[in-house]
Amino acid sequence: MTIQKIIEKRYQAIQTEWTRYLNNPYDPNRAHDLRVMIRTLRGLIKFLKRRIDPAIYTGMDAELSRSANLFGTLRELDVLIEEAGVYAYNHPDAQVNYRHLFKLLRDSREQEMQRTLSKQAQQELSTWLQQVGQQLNRLKFDDMTGWHQYVSSELTRRDKQLTKRYQNLDYTDYPMVHKVRKRSKTLRYSATYFSEFAPNKAKKTGKSAREIQDLTGTITDAHVNYVRLHQLAAQVTKDEDKKLLEKIADEQLKKIR
């Protein structure tokens, strides 16, 4: 499959997942998969940056970033609800009003879900994705040569950079952990979808990138959960809700330390 075809299929995958999300926005997997497809295409575009006109690259990168961020808070709430469910399962206590906590979380999710489904949000998403599609049509990857060499050298270059950052990573430096996670995703997506251009290198690089992504992802999710739980604790009026939210937040810290 050519580079052009790979990119086109990733763009089409976004359209498919968007429709699936609209059909069933209550399923947390739908928002997650749509966001992943958007970020996958963005990662592949980043990988091909050296062969894209700077102005076109900047536009696509910004539009894909906005598209993914539209579902960022919704995804964070879904992860938070899942983590709260794990905590409730591991700490069964009839005296704790878990049901009320999950109602608060579900109400927050419902509100955020409706925001993403609003006419304005959907129009913005449509505009951003249309602009990305128009920019992609201007790219003529199939007219370029030397893709095997490009993919191999770019995988090697990015792998070295990621490994160096990871080896020197301070896990308490959340912004840097987040950056390393994003770089690992870009590398993993590229190793996955461009594997036929450098199969041996892609297999090894993809495995390493996935391991780094999983570790940094655990820290990133825990940090986001901790912050959001404390934000919710500051908003609730009942002391029992506040204390429970803070307990679950403290549980997240164990994953960061």
Protein backbone atom coordinates (compact mmCIF):
# COMPACT_ATOMS: atom_id res chain seq x y z
CA MET A 1 0.00 0.00 0.00
CA THR A 2 1.33 3.46 -0.86
CA ILE A 3 1.87 6.29 1.61
CA GLN A 4 -0.94 8.22 -0.07
CA LYS A 5 -3.36 5.33 0.36
CA ILE A 6 -2.40 4.78 3.99
CA ILE A 7 -3.11 8.42 4.83
CA GLU A 8 -6.40 8.39 2.92
CA LYS A 9 -7.58 5.28 4.78
CA ARG A 10 -6.74 6.87 8.14
CA TYR A 11 -8.78 9.92 7.16
CA GLN A 12 -11.69 7.70 6.14
CA ALA A 13 -11.41 5.89 9.50
CA ILE A 14 -12.05 9.19 11.26
CA GLN A 15 -15.27 9.66 9.30
CA THR A 16 -16.38 6.14 10.22
CA GLU A 17 -15.68 6.58 13.93
CA TRP A 18 -17.39 9.97 13.92
CA THR A 19 -20.56 8.34 12.61
CA ARG A 20 -20.28 5.58 15.20
CA TYR A 21 -19.94 8.18 17.95
CA LEU A 22 -23.02 10.06 16.76
CA ASN A 23 -24.95 6.78 16.66
CA ASN A 24 -24.06 5.90 20.27
CA PRO A 25 -22.33 8.69 22.21
CA TYR A 26 -23.17 6.93 25.49
CA ASP A 27 -20.60 4.22 24.82
CA PRO A 28 -17.22 5.43 26.18
CA ASN A 29 -15.43 3.37 23.52
CA ARG A 30 -16.96 5.48 20.76
CA ALA A 31 -15.48 8.77 21.94
CA HIS A 32 -12.20 7.02 22.67
CA ASP A 33 -11.93 5.38 19.24
CA LEU A 34 -12.83 8.58 17.42
CA ARG A 35 -10.18 10.48 19.34
CA VAL A 36 -7.62 7.75 18.67
CA MET A 37 -8.31 7.85 14.93
CA ILE A 38 -7.87 11.62 14.87
CA ARG A 39 -4.64 11.42 16.84
CA THR A 40 -3.40 8.56 14.67
CA LEU A 41 -3.68 10.64 11.53
CA ARG A 42 -2.05 13.55 13.31
CA GLY A 43 0.82 11.29 14.37
CA LEU A 44 1.36 10.04 10.83
CA ILE A 45 1.37 13.61 9.51
CA LYS A 46 3.97 14.52 12.13
CA PHE A 47 6.09 11.58 11.00
CA LEU A 48 5.91 12.80 7.39
CA LYS A 49 6.57 16.42 8.35
CA ARG A 50 9.88 16.61 6.51
CA ARG A 51 8.12 15.88 3.23
CA ILE A 52 5.21 18.27 3.70
CA ASP A 53 5.06 21.96 2.87
CA PRO A 54 5.40 23.81 6.24
CA ALA A 55 2.23 25.86 5.73
CA ILE A 56 0.14 22.79 4.89
CA TYR A 57 1.62 20.84 7.79
CA THR A 58 0.93 23.62 10.30
CA GLY A 59 -2.69 23.90 9.19
CA MET A 60 -3.41 20.17 9.33
CA ASP A 61 -1.66 19.74 12.66
CA ALA A 62 -3.68 22.55 14.25
CA GLU A 63 -7.00 21.33 12.85
CA LEU A 64 -6.42 17.75 13.94
CA SER A 65 -5.37 18.96 17.38
CA ARG A 66 -8.58 20.97 17.75
CA SER A 67 -10.63 17.99 16.58
CA ALA A 68 -9.09 15.64 19.14
CA ASN A 69 -9.33 18.20 21.94
CA LEU A 70 -13.06 18.52 21.37
CA PHE A 71 -13.42 15.10 23.00
CA GLY A 72 -10.61 15.49 25.54
CA THR A 73 -12.72 16.29 28.60
CA LEU A 74 -15.25 13.60 27.73
CA ARG A 75 -12.50 11.02 27.52
CA GLU A 76 -11.04 12.18 30.85
CA LEU A 77 -14.44 11.73 32.49
CA ASP A 78 -14.78 8.24 31.03
CA VAL A 79 -11.37 7.27 32.42
CA LEU A 80 -12.29 8.82 35.76
CA ILE A 81 -15.58 6.90 35.94
CA GLU A 82 -13.70 3.68 35.20
CA GLU A 83 -11.10 4.39 37.89
CA ALA A 84 -13.80 5.28 40.41
CA GLY A 85 -15.47 1.98 39.58
CA VAL A 86 -12.24 0.10 40.28
CA TYR A 87 -11.90 1.90 43.62
CA ALA A 88 -15.50 1.11 44.59
CA TYR A 89 -15.01 -2.54 43.66
CA ASN A 90 -11.79 -2.82 45.68
CA HIS A 91 -13.26 -0.97 48.69
CA PRO A 92 -16.76 -2.39 49.20
CA ASP A 93 -18.41 -0.51 52.04
CA ALA A 94 -22.16 -0.34 52.57
CA GLN A 95 -21.71 2.87 54.56
CA VAL A 96 -20.19 4.75 51.62
CA ASN A 97 -22.63 6.42 49.25
CA TYR A 98 -20.95 5.29 46.03
CA ARG A 99 -24.23 5.50 44.15
CA HIS A 100 -24.44 9.25 44.68
CA LEU A 101 -20.83 9.67 43.58
CA PHE A 102 -21.46 7.85 40.31
CA LYS A 103 -24.56 9.93 39.72
CA LEU A 104 -22.41 13.07 40.01
CA LEU A 105 -19.86 11.63 37.60
CA ARG A 106 -22.50 10.45 35.14
CA ASP A 107 -24.22 13.83 35.26
CA SER A 108 -20.90 15.53 34.46
CA ARG A 109 -20.37 13.14 31.56
CA GLU A 110 -23.87 13.74 30.22
CA GLN A 111 -23.30 17.48 30.26
CA GLU A 112 -19.96 17.17 28.47
CA MET A 113 -21.36 14.69 25.97
CA GLN A 114 -24.15 17.10 25.07
CA ARG A 115 -21.57 19.85 24.55
CA THR A 116 -19.75 17.74 21.95
CA LEU A 117 -23.06 17.00 20.25
CA SER A 118 -24.16 20.62 20.09
CA LYS A 119 -24.74 22.19 16.70
CA GLN A 120 -21.80 24.53 17.20
CA ALA A 121 -19.36 21.79 18.22
CA GLN A 122 -20.39 19.52 15.36
CA GLN A 123 -20.13 22.36 12.86
CA GLU A 124 -16.64 23.20 14.11
CA LEU A 125 -15.56 19.58 13.87
CA SER A 126 -16.99 19.31 10.37
CA THR A 127 -15.11 22.43 9.29
CA TRP A 128 -11.81 21.27 10.78
CA LEU A 129 -12.01 17.84 9.19
CA GLN A 130 -13.06 19.26 5.84
CA GLN A 131 -10.02 21.53 5.90
CA VAL A 132 -7.80 18.56 6.72
CA GLY A 133 -9.30 16.64 3.81
CA GLN A 134 -8.69 19.54 1.44
CA GLN A 135 -5.08 19.81 2.58
CA LEU A 136 -4.56 16.06 2.17
CA ASN A 137 -5.79 16.32 -1.41
CA ARG A 138 -3.03 18.83 -2.09
CA LEU A 139 -0.35 16.38 -0.97
CA LYS A 140 1.04 14.11 -3.68
CA PHE A 141 2.98 11.52 -1.71
CA ASP A 142 2.84 9.05 -4.58
CA ASP A 143 4.88 11.44 -6.71
CA MET A 144 7.73 11.23 -4.20
CA THR A 145 10.37 8.49 -4.11
CA GLY A 146 12.70 6.99 -1.53
CA TRP A 147 10.01 6.11 0.97
CA HIS A 148 11.77 3.00 2.27
CA GLN A 149 14.82 5.04 3.15
CA TYR A 150 12.75 7.88 4.60
CA VAL A 151 10.67 5.63 6.86
CA SER A 152 13.69 3.65 8.04
CA SER A 153 15.79 6.72 8.84
CA GLU A 154 12.89 8.55 10.47
CA LEU A 155 12.04 5.57 12.66
CA THR A 156 15.67 5.37 13.72
CA ARG A 157 15.93 9.11 14.42
CA ARG A 158 12.72 9.30 16.41
CA ASP A 159 13.47 6.09 18.30
CA LYS A 160 16.82 7.46 19.46
CA GLN A 161 15.25 10.74 20.56
CA LEU A 162 12.43 9.00 22.42
CA THR A 163 14.76 6.53 24.14
CA LYS A 164 17.02 9.33 25.32
CA ARG A 165 14.10 11.35 26.71
CA TYR A 166 12.66 8.28 28.38
CA GLN A 167 15.93 7.26 30.02
CA ASN A 168 16.31 10.74 31.50
CA LEU A 169 12.66 11.12 32.43
CA ASP A 170 11.68 12.49 35.82
CA TYR A 171 8.33 10.84 36.54
CA THR A 172 7.32 13.72 38.82
CA ASP A 173 7.68 16.16 35.92
CA TYR A 174 4.18 15.71 34.55
CA PRO A 175 4.48 18.05 31.53
CA MET A 176 7.58 16.17 30.34
CA VAL A 177 5.95 12.78 30.96
CA HIS A 178 3.05 13.96 28.83
CA LYS A 179 5.39 15.04 26.02
CA VAL A 180 7.17 11.69 26.06
CA ARG A 181 3.82 9.93 25.91
CA LYS A 182 2.79 11.94 22.85
CA ARG A 183 6.10 11.21 21.12
CA SER A 184 5.74 7.51 21.85
CA LYS A 185 2.28 7.51 20.27
CA THR A 186 3.53 9.19 17.12
CA LEU A 187 6.31 6.64 16.83
CA ARG A 188 4.02 3.67 17.52
CA TYR A 189 1.39 4.78 15.02
CA SER A 190 4.06 5.32 12.36
CA ALA A 191 5.74 1.99 13.05
CA THR A 192 2.34 0.31 12.75
CA TYR A 193 1.01 1.88 9.57
CA PHE A 194 4.29 2.33 7.70
CA SER A 195 5.71 -1.06 8.70
CA GLU A 196 5.89 -2.46 5.16
CA PHE A 197 8.46 0.19 4.26
CA ALA A 198 10.87 -0.95 7.01
CA PRO A 199 9.43 -4.16 8.54
CA ASN A 200 12.30 -5.19 10.81
CA LYS A 201 12.91 -1.71 12.17
CA ALA A 202 9.20 -1.02 12.55
CA LYS A 203 8.54 -4.15 14.61
CA LYS A 204 11.28 -3.41 17.13
CA THR A 205 10.56 0.31 17.30
CA GLY A 206 6.81 -0.18 17.64
CA LYS A 207 7.24 -2.58 20.56
CA SER A 208 9.53 -0.18 22.41
CA ALA A 209 7.26 2.79 21.75
CA ARG A 210 4.22 0.87 23.02
CA GLU A 211 5.97 0.02 26.29
CA ILE A 212 6.91 3.66 26.84
CA GLN A 213 3.40 4.79 25.95
CA ASP A 214 1.82 2.37 28.43
CA LEU A 215 4.03 3.45 31.31
CA THR A 216 3.76 7.17 30.69
CA GLY A 217 0.05 6.77 30.02
CA THR A 218 -0.53 5.31 33.47
CA ILE A 219 1.18 8.31 35.04
CA THR A 220 -0.60 10.81 32.81
CA ASP A 221 -4.06 9.34 33.44
CA ALA A 222 -3.42 9.19 37.18
CA HIS A 223 -2.35 12.84 37.23
CA VAL A 224 -5.42 13.95 35.26
CA ASN A 225 -7.69 11.88 37.51
CA TYR A 226 -6.09 13.34 40.64
CA VAL A 227 -6.58 16.92 39.48
CA ARG A 228 -10.16 16.39 38.26
CA LEU A 229 -11.18 14.54 41.44
CA HIS A 230 -9.97 17.44 43.57
CA GLN A 231 -11.78 19.88 41.30
CA LEU A 232 -14.99 17.91 41.80
CA ALA A 233 -14.36 17.73 45.55
CA ALA A 234 -14.18 21.51 45.66
CA GLN A 235 -17.55 21.78 43.91
CA VAL A 236 -19.67 19.31 45.91
CA THR A 237 -21.69 20.44 48.92
CA LYS A 238 -21.82 17.24 50.95
CA ASP A 239 -18.85 16.42 53.17
CA GLU A 240 -19.20 12.69 52.52
CA ASP A 241 -18.91 13.28 48.77
CA LYS A 242 -15.89 15.52 49.29
CA LYS A 243 -14.09 12.99 51.47
CA LEU A 244 -14.78 10.11 49.08
CA LEU A 245 -13.51 12.07 46.08
CA GLU A 246 -10.35 12.98 47.96
CA LYS A 247 -9.78 9.34 48.96
CA ILE A 248 -10.04 8.19 45.35
CA ALA A 249 -7.72 11.05 44.35
CA ASP A 250 -5.11 9.94 46.87
CA GLU A 251 -5.33 6.43 45.40
CA GLN A 252 -4.27 7.87 42.06
CA LEU A 253 -1.10 9.28 43.61
CA LYS A 254 0.14 5.74 44.24
CA LYS A 255 0.45 5.28 40.45
CA ILE A 256 2.48 8.47 40.06
CA ARG A 257 5.00 7.88 42.83
